[in-house]
Amino acid sequence: MGDVKSVDPAALEMLAHAESCGISTAFSRADEMKPCPIGEVGACCRICSMGPCRLVGKDAEQKTGICGADLPTIAARHFARQVAGGVAAHSDHGRDMALTLIAAAQGDAQGYGVRDEQKLMAVAAYMEIPTKDRSVGEIALDVGEKALEQFGQPHGEIITTKRATAKRQALWHKLGLTPRAVDREVTEVMHRTHEGVDLDAENILKSALRCSLADGWGGAMLSTDISDILFGTPSPLASEVNLGVLKADQVNVVVHGHEPTLSAMMVEAVRDPELIAEAKAKGAEGINLAGICCTANEILMRYGIPPAGNFLHQELAVLTGAVEAMVVDVQCIMQALAPLSQRFHTKLITTSPKAKIPGAVHVEFDEHRAPETAREIVRMAIDNYPNRGPIHIPDFKERLVAGFSHEYLNYMQGGFHRASFRPLNDAIIAGRVRGLAGVVGCNNARVPQDQAIVELIKNFIANDVMVVVTGCAATAGAKAGYLRPEILDAAGPGLREVMEAIGIPPVLHLGSCVDNSRILTVLTQVATEGGLGEDIDDLPAVGLCPEWMCEKAIAIGTYFAASGAHVIFGVSSPVKASRVVTGLMTKGWEALVGGDLEFIPDWNEMLARSLELIDGKRAALKLAPYDPAQFGDSGDSPYFAAIKEYLAAAAEPVAAHAHDHSGGDAHTHGDDGGDG
Ligand code: BF8
Ligand code: SF4
């Protein structure tokens, strides 16, 4: 990746530590293993054993594989399979949530139940499930069964697509893009992209669009809704982030992966007085739970458990030597964790029958006896505490506020009885808020960790663009301090005025990657609130995935495009080899669905293009051109100056990072810094 490995000082410190110990990480392996230049750009086909066929050279677009497949077909086919892979991953997660809800409703899932009845009723309403004179359990069972049907139903359309604007639903119908069932769309893409089936790049890409919608408006959306029903709809809370949340004198348990089911039980287990006493008997001061990747986001949003980091932090956490157990479920788990853990005392524990790793201990998670499993795992960590060797916890952590949901934003803008998005829409119309940007997705070891994400967030808010974040991008922003309430000071004058009035920060953490569905819901409400057109493709909004890494990210980018959003990805384009496919996904999709998917590696160019797209939409809506000089001097300024002074006095020094390698922990988390 070149000289800059990360913009996170905790990562840099741990990379130096890794080097001094002679241990490799994804960062060092990315330097040693260059990407295959043919596969990277989508010019390699390995769909049948007459190949792999590689279409390279100046005239590549004129060449064909042995079967005659040309470059557009090969690139589109590979891209569509990436979409299907991503959809399958998110949706299988969603399916497991539906199964958990069903088991809970049947009284068959110890420890789980309906936490948020209001959300259950809202979901039942759009699923057209009767609620009058029925028990919560009966309704929950029907919601779970209805959700489960969306994956494999033989007829009909995915019910959640009805939550899109009327205009969008009509467009999808007209184009044949309404997804029918999750499994069917994934299967159909795999069929069409088998050797010798769909050989028209444009048609292949249409099937990719439909398949992606089965994720955003299907599996992922159902996953978010059911997680809210089971674990509560998030509302803002304060916590901390980065490797400095690991505690030198406590049993550290890190949960990593994506699903909230086991990790929610882990939260309860680490708070169990009996287990805490056992930890103390082993010489520890207590038990400390932290997260990595999207499991971290799930339990941060609902319980305030601090994330130890994002995707590229998983190995760095083990490298601290202070992690007694790294507990993983599914997705984004590096196999490198197994040999790495063996160099320390860390127990790597796999929990899903779908995701085993040679060298790890497997403790299978069973939703019927989840609290027991969680306690068993915590006990393994406690028993492992005396085996700890030297530790090296970097003394970097940052405060954050997370836990925004569509429901909470509604509430903030009008209270329980007049919930709306009116204030935000009015602010966009007036130009106080220039537009909206979603900054989402992964870390990628091929580019400097967090750099593009943080620079984009910083420059968006300075330019009065309100930002929502999810996934590893949310963690990146948090580590850099952009989820602290005081970051309002870094926002442009208009954005700042509006955020002060509504009482929300300029960068909103909306959750994990399946929670990108929350962004779809927010955009849909902004579009239907009035004054900003009728659909997502009318909005001055843009979606960015600056450090995309996996197939899930590709699926997300595609469903945002299919929903009408302009989407910009960083790193490199998986279809770069084909000018035809690149054109289809930009101009072609824009003409078809109003959204598109571009790949721009440089963050400066991503920013410039984003602002150009936002201003273009403002002009199309005939809104006042954005003018930063117009706002920021409201009559309330002295009042807010007083609040700011108060906040500054109350805040602890943020950048006081003493390089104390003992890992001594002077702070506590979750007790300050929030506006929640
Ligand atoms: O589902 S952002 S690296 S952890 S894929 Fe993975 Fe990417 Fe992180 Fe969350 Ni999302
Ligand atoms: Fe080559 Fe065609 Fe087989 Fe692909 S499907 S590997 S292009 S022969």
XYZ file of C-alpha atoms and ligand atoms in Angstrom:
694
model
C 0.000 0.000 0.000
C 2.993 2.277 0.003
C 4.384 4.234 2.917
C 1.283 5.243 4.844
C -0.235 2.128 6.366
C -2.900 3.794 8.436
C -3.933 7.200 9.712
C -4.771 5.633 13.065
C -1.897 6.099 15.542
C -2.969 2.979 17.453
C -2.557 0.902 14.290
C 0.824 2.444 13.533
C 2.053 1.672 17.025
C 0.863 -1.929 16.782
C 2.409 -2.361 13.321
C 5.766 -1.246 14.686
C 5.258 -3.699 17.541
C 4.403 -6.496 15.070
C 7.534 -5.753 13.100
C 9.700 -5.828 16.220
C 8.200 -9.233 17.064
C 8.684 -10.490 13.503
C 4.955 -11.089 13.045
C 3.198 -10.552 9.740
C -0.169 -8.787 9.412
C -2.547 -8.062 6.545
C -0.700 -4.739 6.222
C 2.683 -6.406 5.639
C 1.227 -9.201 3.515
C -0.416 -6.629 1.257
C 3.041 -5.252 0.534
C 4.388 -8.683 -0.294
C 1.428 -9.939 -2.344
C 0.595 -7.656 -5.249
C -2.927 -7.992 -6.646
C -3.164 -10.039 -9.829
C -3.399 -7.301 -12.463
C -5.735 -9.357 -14.655
C -8.208 -10.442 -12.010
C -8.171 -7.019 -10.349
C -9.765 -5.360 -13.373
C -12.247 -8.127 -14.228
C -10.400 -9.510 -17.263
C -10.061 -13.098 -16.057
C -12.754 -15.721 -16.527
C -12.505 -19.019 -14.643
C -16.074 -20.082 -15.024
C -15.237 -23.247 -16.956
C -12.256 -25.540 -17.249
C -11.442 -24.556 -20.808
C -10.058 -21.464 -19.101
C -9.120 -19.573 -17.066
C -9.234 -17.188 -20.027
C -7.471 -13.880 -19.628
C -8.313 -11.061 -22.001
C -5.333 -8.736 -21.878
C -3.462 -6.349 -24.132
C -4.431 -3.190 -25.982
C -7.081 -4.965 -28.025
C -8.512 -6.872 -25.032
C -12.004 -5.590 -25.708
C -11.827 -7.205 -29.164
C -10.601 -10.571 -27.853
C -12.671 -13.473 -26.590
C -12.239 -16.496 -24.365
C -12.251 -20.005 -25.797
C -16.068 -20.125 -25.761
C -16.244 -16.742 -27.450
C -17.199 -14.781 -24.338
C -16.033 -11.203 -24.748
C -14.637 -8.819 -22.145
C -17.972 -7.160 -21.272
C -19.540 -10.567 -20.643
C -16.587 -11.736 -18.552
C -16.394 -8.558 -16.463
C -20.171 -8.336 -15.960
C -20.421 -12.003 -15.068
C -17.753 -11.715 -12.404
C -19.311 -8.543 -11.007
C -22.770 -10.139 -10.849
C -21.328 -13.100 -8.961
C -19.781 -10.705 -6.462
C -23.205 -9.126 -5.956
C -24.763 -12.558 -5.435
C -22.054 -13.463 -2.905
C -22.698 -10.295 -0.938
C -26.460 -10.708 -1.037
C -26.144 -14.311 0.127
C -23.983 -13.262 3.085
C -26.216 -10.448 4.327
C -29.353 -12.391 3.699
C -28.239 -15.545 5.417
C -27.574 -13.313 8.420
C -31.130 -11.953 8.010
C -32.524 -15.466 7.785
C -30.841 -16.389 11.069
C -32.460 -13.365 12.697
C -35.863 -14.522 11.451
C -35.226 -18.011 12.840
C -34.226 -16.517 16.197
C -37.405 -14.416 16.309
C -39.503 -17.495 15.560
C -37.747 -19.510 18.264
C -38.153 -16.625 20.731
C -41.847 -16.280 19.907
C -42.306 -19.992 20.511
C -40.592 -19.642 23.888
C -37.852 -21.848 22.584
C -34.895 -19.437 22.635
C -33.638 -18.964 26.149
C -32.701 -15.348 26.828
C -34.353 -13.859 23.740
C -37.679 -12.099 23.510
C -39.371 -9.065 22.042
C -37.539 -6.016 23.420
C -39.207 -3.425 21.243
C -42.938 -3.961 20.897
C -43.416 -0.675 19.068
C -41.044 -1.798 16.330
C -42.772 -5.189 16.206
C -46.081 -3.419 15.570
C -44.540 -1.201 12.860
C -43.066 -4.215 11.072
C -46.316 -6.177 11.464
C -48.139 -3.223 9.873
C -46.078 -3.172 6.691
C -46.238 -6.956 6.530
C -50.044 -6.675 6.814
C -50.106 -8.958 9.830
C -53.151 -8.389 12.051
C -52.328 -7.095 15.531
C -55.701 -6.333 17.090
C -56.520 -8.486 20.132
C -53.442 -10.631 19.580
C -50.568 -11.321 21.954
C -47.045 -10.063 21.335
C -45.923 -13.672 20.969
C -48.489 -14.424 18.270
C -47.596 -11.319 16.312
C -43.869 -11.976 16.680
C -44.326 -15.517 15.399
C -46.199 -14.279 12.331
C -43.597 -11.577 11.684
C -40.823 -14.160 11.951
C -42.580 -16.582 9.597
C -43.390 -13.812 7.113
C -39.771 -12.689 7.183
C -38.587 -16.236 6.610
C -40.894 -16.571 3.605
C -39.139 -13.660 1.893
C -36.063 -15.812 1.429
C -37.629 -18.759 -0.318
C -41.193 -17.951 -1.325
C -42.085 -19.574 -4.672
C -44.351 -16.734 -5.820
C -44.775 -13.011 -5.289
C -42.334 -10.229 -4.493
C -40.254 -9.381 -1.436
C -42.653 -7.574 0.865
C -40.122 -5.039 2.183
C -39.787 -3.501 -1.287
C -43.135 -1.857 -0.554
C -41.290 0.506 1.731
C -39.691 2.235 -1.267
C -41.350 5.333 -2.740
C -44.346 4.680 -4.982
C -42.365 6.024 -7.920
C -39.443 3.691 -7.266
C -41.722 0.655 -6.907
C -43.380 1.508 -10.219
C -40.002 1.891 -11.924
C -38.776 -1.461 -10.608
C -41.970 -3.095 -11.838
C -41.653 -1.517 -15.245
C -38.057 -2.677 -15.577
C -38.647 -6.117 -14.075
C -36.286 -5.320 -11.208
C -38.551 -6.054 -8.239
C -36.887 -8.933 -6.397
C -39.108 -11.969 -5.880
C -37.341 -13.912 -3.152
C -33.813 -13.634 -1.828
C -32.718 -17.179 -2.578
C -34.298 -17.049 -6.016
C -32.399 -13.908 -7.031
C -29.083 -15.307 -5.798
C -29.739 -18.605 -7.550
C -30.762 -16.900 -10.759
C -27.580 -14.822 -10.895
C -25.511 -17.964 -10.318
C -27.440 -19.680 -13.121
C -27.225 -16.817 -15.588
C -23.494 -16.466 -14.999
C -22.815 -20.174 -15.402
C -20.924 -21.004 -18.574
C -23.012 -20.400 -21.660
C -26.201 -18.813 -20.294
C -26.624 -15.026 -20.160
C -24.040 -13.622 -22.556
C -25.275 -10.046 -22.762
C -23.437 -7.788 -20.298
C -26.345 -5.363 -20.043
C -28.780 -8.150 -19.228
C -26.376 -9.725 -16.735
C -26.033 -6.394 -14.951
C -29.808 -6.029 -14.779
C -29.996 -9.326 -12.956
C -27.287 -8.047 -10.610
C -29.409 -4.964 -9.882
C -32.445 -7.070 -9.057
C -30.392 -9.448 -6.937
C -28.875 -6.549 -4.969
C -32.361 -5.217 -4.204
C -33.118 -8.545 -2.542
C -30.427 -7.525 -0.046
C -31.053 -3.820 0.619
C -34.840 -4.031 0.470
C -34.923 -7.655 1.585
C -32.453 -9.649 3.648
C -30.568 -6.708 5.154
C -33.701 -4.679 5.853
C -35.370 -7.667 7.508
C -32.230 -8.258 9.514
C -32.242 -4.683 10.821
C -35.943 -4.783 11.642
C -35.781 -8.096 13.466
C -32.623 -7.109 15.367
C -34.483 -4.013 16.558
C -37.455 -6.144 17.628
C -35.242 -8.603 19.511
C -32.620 -6.262 20.946
C -34.207 -2.819 20.829
C -34.189 0.008 18.293
C -31.021 2.022 18.902
C -31.030 5.492 20.383
C -27.933 7.564 21.056
C -25.473 6.505 23.706
C -21.882 7.289 24.579
C -18.937 4.948 24.466
C -15.300 4.754 23.416
C -13.407 3.228 20.527
C -9.982 1.883 19.531
C -7.475 -0.581 20.957
C -7.086 1.517 24.099
C -10.458 0.187 25.291
C -8.734 -3.120 26.094
C -7.903 -3.231 29.777
C -4.548 -4.255 31.177
C -5.954 -5.571 34.439
C -9.120 -7.277 33.223
C -10.082 -10.388 31.305
C -10.557 -9.054 27.759
C -13.088 -10.772 25.533
C -13.348 -9.507 21.960
C -16.369 -10.432 19.840
C -15.853 -10.204 16.089
C -18.047 -10.841 13.085
C -21.554 -9.729 12.317
C -24.473 -11.241 14.133
C -25.916 -9.703 17.302
C -27.407 -12.941 18.670
C -24.501 -14.459 20.576
C -22.800 -11.141 21.301
C -25.941 -9.814 23.015
C -25.758 -12.801 25.358
C -22.040 -12.146 25.880
C -22.949 -8.654 27.122
C -25.076 -10.241 29.823
C -22.512 -12.899 30.669
C -19.668 -10.427 31.279
C -21.942 -8.530 33.684
C -22.786 -11.666 35.675
C -21.553 -11.179 39.276
C -20.714 -14.869 39.573
C -18.423 -14.747 36.541
C -16.892 -11.453 37.662
C -16.083 -13.109 40.986
C -14.452 -15.991 39.111
C -12.360 -13.499 37.135
C -11.282 -11.855 40.383
C -10.325 -15.214 41.797
C -7.926 -15.543 38.857
C -6.333 -12.204 39.702
C -8.175 -9.952 37.238
C -10.063 -6.813 38.209
C -13.082 -7.755 36.128
C -14.249 -8.757 32.649
C -14.064 -6.349 29.736
C -15.994 -6.890 26.501
C -15.039 -5.160 23.255
C -15.945 -5.669 19.610
C -14.431 -5.748 16.127
C -16.227 -5.202 12.800
C -20.016 -5.239 12.648
C -20.694 -7.385 15.704
C -19.033 -4.439 17.450
C -21.457 -2.021 15.817
C -24.439 -4.131 16.827
C -23.540 -4.195 20.528
C -22.196 -0.643 20.535
C -25.511 0.685 19.243
C -27.607 -1.123 21.795
C -25.423 -1.628 24.873
C -22.584 0.898 24.549
C -19.936 -1.853 24.328
C -16.802 -0.183 22.939
C -15.416 -1.265 19.548
C -11.720 -2.131 19.700
C -11.498 -1.322 16.010
C -12.539 -2.066 12.468
C -11.618 -4.790 9.974
C -7.868 -4.175 9.906
C -7.730 -4.030 13.704
C -8.617 -7.700 14.191
C -5.019 -8.922 14.123
C -3.813 -5.847 16.010
C -6.128 -6.676 18.913
C -4.577 -10.137 19.271
C -1.102 -8.575 18.966
C -1.699 -6.654 22.201
C -1.309 -9.951 24.034
C -4.154 -8.803 26.265
C -7.038 -10.641 24.604
C -8.037 -13.771 26.491
C -10.632 -14.800 23.917
C -11.440 -13.652 20.393
C -14.943 -14.936 19.718
C -16.034 -14.942 16.083
C -19.298 -15.683 14.291
C -19.505 -15.026 10.542
C -17.965 -12.735 7.889
C -14.805 -10.621 7.645
C -12.847 -12.980 9.891
C -9.258 -13.436 8.731
C -7.893 -16.970 8.767
C -4.634 -15.336 9.862
C -6.176 -15.013 13.338
C -5.584 -18.720 13.970
C -1.781 -18.859 13.617
C -1.511 -15.406 15.171
C -3.511 -16.407 18.255
C -1.212 -19.389 18.704
C 1.731 -17.026 19.139
C -0.082 -15.482 22.090
C -2.291 -16.969 24.774
C -5.438 -15.812 22.955
C -8.137 -18.432 22.480
C -9.721 -18.057 19.068
C -13.263 -19.384 19.420
C -15.477 -20.051 16.424
C -19.202 -20.287 17.140
C -21.035 -20.777 13.839
C -21.369 -24.158 12.135
C -20.981 -22.133 8.910
C -17.627 -20.666 9.873
C -14.907 -22.889 11.285
C -11.163 -22.211 11.269
C -8.471 -24.878 11.638
C -6.584 -24.201 14.860
C -9.512 -22.484 16.571
C -11.627 -23.919 19.380
C -15.214 -24.454 18.260
C -18.003 -23.774 20.742
C -21.157 -24.018 18.732
C -23.732 -21.341 19.262
C -27.224 -22.648 19.644
C -29.965 -20.056 20.045
C -31.926 -22.495 22.198
C -29.267 -22.328 24.910
C -27.448 -19.088 24.134
C -26.917 -17.751 27.687
C -25.219 -21.016 28.646
C -22.976 -20.884 25.578
C -22.039 -17.282 26.342
C -21.153 -18.170 29.935
C -19.119 -21.154 28.801
C -17.126 -18.915 26.485
C -16.578 -16.225 29.121
C -15.344 -18.946 31.513
C -12.835 -20.115 28.912
C -11.544 -16.546 28.732
C -11.347 -16.260 32.530
C -9.455 -19.532 32.796
C -7.055 -18.252 30.169
C -6.196 -15.032 32.045
C -3.314 -16.543 34.082
C -1.680 -17.655 30.802
C -1.162 -14.066 29.681
C 2.385 -13.053 28.718
C 3.721 -9.518 28.173
C 1.100 -7.110 26.899
C 1.228 -4.040 24.708
C -2.009 -2.036 24.618
C -1.636 1.216 22.683
C -2.956 4.085 24.764
C -5.278 5.443 22.132
C -8.995 5.668 22.449
C -11.588 8.208 21.495
C -15.019 9.102 22.817
C -18.033 8.668 20.569
C -21.797 8.908 20.350
C -23.516 6.166 18.350
C -26.923 4.601 18.043
C -28.957 6.693 15.631
C -31.866 5.011 13.949
C -34.443 6.234 11.483
C -36.965 6.141 14.330
C -34.795 8.252 16.604
C -34.126 10.858 13.903
C -37.851 11.131 13.338
C -38.394 11.616 17.036
C -35.628 14.243 17.321
C -37.263 16.303 14.609
C -40.764 16.454 15.987
C -41.248 14.478 19.170
C -43.350 11.372 19.557
C -46.580 12.818 18.165
C -45.240 14.961 15.351
C -42.276 12.844 14.260
C -41.079 13.970 10.842
C -38.115 14.885 8.691
C -39.482 18.374 8.004
C -36.686 20.326 9.744
C -34.000 18.476 7.801
C -35.813 18.849 4.492
C -36.333 22.561 5.107
C -32.664 22.963 5.962
C -31.654 21.265 2.714
C -34.095 23.384 0.734
C -32.766 26.587 2.324
C -29.190 25.508 1.668
C -28.088 25.405 5.290
C -27.475 21.721 4.690
C -25.938 21.368 1.242
C -26.732 17.693 0.942
C -26.344 14.245 2.458
C -23.497 11.747 2.228
C -23.404 8.152 3.389
C -19.837 7.008 4.081
C -19.900 3.261 4.562
C -18.008 0.023 4.199
C -14.728 -1.634 4.867
C -11.025 -1.246 5.429
C -8.807 -2.545 2.654
C -5.150 -3.397 3.245
C -4.336 -2.102 -0.260
C -4.959 1.512 0.779
C -3.984 3.508 3.900
C -6.345 2.391 6.666
C -9.124 4.922 7.396
C -7.504 7.733 5.409
C -10.061 8.216 2.631
C -12.953 7.640 5.034
C -11.754 10.208 7.558
C -10.786 12.816 4.956
C -14.160 12.520 3.270
C -16.082 12.847 6.548
C -13.962 15.839 7.548
C -14.403 17.637 4.248
C -18.084 16.824 3.895
C -19.065 18.381 7.206
C -16.786 21.371 6.587
C -18.726 21.830 3.346
C -22.112 21.638 5.102
C -22.855 18.098 3.940
C -24.485 16.020 6.668
C -22.899 12.569 6.977
C -24.248 9.191 8.011
C -21.846 6.325 8.619
C -22.122 2.556 9.045
C -19.869 -0.485 9.242
C -16.107 -0.181 9.445
C -16.305 3.353 8.051
C -18.285 4.347 11.147
C -15.539 2.906 13.346
C -12.896 4.728 11.292
C -14.711 8.022 11.753
C -15.143 7.350 15.451
C -11.461 6.526 15.968
C -10.560 9.857 14.371
C -12.894 11.710 16.719
C -15.667 12.512 14.244
C -18.383 10.945 16.361
C -17.748 13.226 19.329
C -20.498 15.815 19.800
C -17.903 18.608 19.923
C -17.118 17.858 16.278
C -19.909 20.326 15.563
C -17.117 22.902 15.657
C -15.635 21.357 12.525
C -18.920 21.623 10.614
C -19.687 24.388 8.153
C -21.824 27.291 9.424
C -25.152 26.219 7.956
C -24.862 22.547 8.904
C -23.816 23.553 12.383
C -26.809 25.809 12.853
C -29.192 23.041 11.843
C -27.544 20.327 13.917
C -27.604 22.605 16.962
C -31.279 23.310 16.408
C -32.259 19.647 15.949
C -29.849 18.495 18.633
C -27.921 15.885 16.664
C -24.259 15.759 15.632
C -23.217 16.273 11.975
C -21.939 12.696 11.637
C -24.503 10.050 12.556
C -23.575 6.449 13.299
C -26.446 4.390 11.873
C -25.076 0.956 12.673
C -23.619 -2.118 11.053
C -23.483 -2.987 7.358
C -26.930 -4.608 7.298
C -28.075 -1.289 8.774
C -27.345 0.391 5.466
C -31.015 -0.449 5.090
C -31.593 2.324 7.657
C -30.031 4.747 5.160
C -32.503 3.568 2.503
C -35.338 4.226 4.959
C -34.003 7.681 5.857
C -33.533 8.654 2.184
C -37.007 7.388 1.347
C -38.523 9.491 4.084
C -36.553 12.589 3.018
C -37.843 11.990 -0.526
C -41.476 11.605 0.553
C -41.455 14.390 3.158
C -41.862 16.938 0.386
C -39.903 19.725 -1.271
C -37.030 17.599 -2.527
C -38.615 15.729 -5.402
C -40.349 12.404 -5.183
C -37.669 9.780 -5.050
C -34.103 9.023 -3.965
C -32.716 9.954 -7.393
C -34.010 13.504 -6.895
C -32.104 14.056 -3.645
C -28.828 15.955 -3.244
C -27.279 12.840 -1.761
C -24.364 10.567 -2.503
C -23.132 7.230 -1.140
C -19.456 6.391 -0.751
C -17.529 3.245 0.050
C -13.954 4.558 0.060
C -12.159 1.374 1.182
C -14.400 -1.393 -0.131
C -13.024 -4.856 0.309
C -15.618 -7.614 0.066
C -18.558 -8.824 -1.996
C -21.044 -7.486 0.546
C -19.792 -3.980 -0.211
C -20.388 -4.558 -3.926
C -23.927 -5.737 -3.189
C -24.561 -2.629 -1.064
C -23.230 -0.245 -3.704
C -25.375 -1.926 -6.328
C -28.600 -1.751 -4.318
C -28.041 1.924 -3.556
C -27.573 2.548 -7.279
C -30.712 0.512 -8.045
C -32.528 2.652 -5.465
C -31.550 5.821 -7.331
C -28.419 6.940 -5.478
C -25.127 8.053 -6.961
C -22.522 5.748 -5.472
C -18.757 6.180 -5.491
C -16.353 3.416 -4.512
C -12.629 3.814 -3.873
C -9.672 1.390 -4.125
C -10.067 0.099 -7.710
C -12.766 -0.977 -10.130
C -13.468 -4.700 -10.513
C -14.736 -4.017 -14.054
C -12.031 -1.559 -15.092
C -10.896 -3.731 -17.993
C -14.170 -3.224 -19.835
C -15.103 0.233 -21.030
C -18.477 -1.179 -22.049
C -19.317 -2.454 -18.547
C -17.969 0.711 -16.915
C -20.261 2.714 -19.183
C -23.235 0.476 -18.413
C -22.767 0.909 -14.665
C -22.439 4.694 -14.901
C -24.363 6.321 -17.758
C -26.348 3.158 -18.473
C -27.655 2.684 -14.943
C -28.252 6.394 -14.500
C -30.575 6.346 -17.514
C -32.240 3.181 -16.274
C -32.658 3.659 -12.511
C -31.371 7.194 -11.810
C -28.429 5.963 -9.724
C -25.008 4.723 -10.729
C -21.795 3.164 -9.475
C -18.414 4.769 -10.150
C -14.955 3.784 -8.971
C -12.575 6.635 -8.077
C -9.423 5.632 -6.172
C -8.349 9.115 -5.012
C -10.322 10.606 -2.114
C -9.783 14.185 -3.300
C -11.443 13.280 -6.565
C -14.185 11.378 -4.722
C -14.910 14.504 -2.718
C -14.940 16.809 -5.739
C -17.212 14.438 -7.650
C -19.553 14.078 -4.648
C -19.960 17.836 -4.265
C -20.495 18.163 -8.005
C -23.249 15.506 -7.864
C -24.897 17.121 -4.810
C -24.850 20.593 -6.370
C -26.149 19.139 -9.629
C -29.155 17.671 -7.835
C -29.753 20.966 -6.022
C -29.799 22.748 -9.376
C -32.160 20.157 -10.876
C -34.538 20.735 -7.946
C -34.222 24.502 -8.567
C -33.040 25.014 -4.990
C -30.976 27.998 -3.948
C -27.342 27.418 -4.882
C -25.254 26.489 -1.878
C -23.658 29.568 -0.320
C -21.633 29.020 2.873
C -21.457 32.758 3.606
C -25.204 33.018 4.022
C -25.598 31.248 7.363
C -24.077 30.696 10.743
C -24.841 33.942 12.535
C -28.227 33.287 14.046
C -29.591 35.225 16.991
C -28.971 32.152 19.092
C -25.202 32.344 18.710
C -24.472 33.652 22.248
C -26.608 30.862 23.655
C -24.699 28.205 21.744
C -21.396 29.825 22.627
C -22.327 29.304 26.266
C -23.161 25.624 25.636
C -19.879 25.191 23.845
C -17.966 26.691 26.728
C -19.748 24.337 29.098
C -18.969 21.326 26.891
C -15.321 22.311 26.610
C -15.037 22.536 30.371
C -16.723 19.175 30.866
C -14.784 17.340 28.169
C -11.645 15.490 29.033
C -8.564 16.287 26.957
C -9.075 14.290 23.800
C -5.609 14.044 22.316
C -3.699 13.463 25.525
C -2.218 10.202 24.352
C 0.599 9.371 26.668
C 2.592 6.598 25.057
C 2.302 4.359 28.018
C 3.085 0.903 26.761
C 2.146 -0.741 29.990
C -1.406 -0.443 28.797
C -2.357 1.229 32.051
C -5.930 2.277 31.870
C -6.910 5.528 33.467
C -10.257 5.983 31.767
C -13.598 4.379 31.969
C -15.984 4.109 29.079
C -19.565 4.923 28.608
C -19.706 7.539 31.311
C -19.104 10.804 29.575
C -19.046 12.721 26.393
C -22.492 11.888 25.173
C -25.394 14.030 24.302
C -27.602 11.002 24.418
O -20.218 -5.880 7.222
S -17.591 -2.878 6.584
S -15.009 -5.088 6.490
S -17.116 -5.708 8.987
S -18.016 -5.965 5.124
Fe -16.621 -6.391 6.900
Fe -16.660 -4.357 5.323
Fe -16.241 -4.083 7.848
Fe -19.171 -5.216 8.554
Ni -19.318 -4.536 6.275
Fe -12.965 -19.166 -20.947
Fe -15.525 -19.085 -21.719
Fe -14.729 -20.914 -19.971
Fe -14.808 -18.361 -19.271
S -16.540 -19.637 -19.809
S -13.186 -19.789 -18.808
S -14.245 -17.349 -21.176
S -14.041 -20.701 -22.091
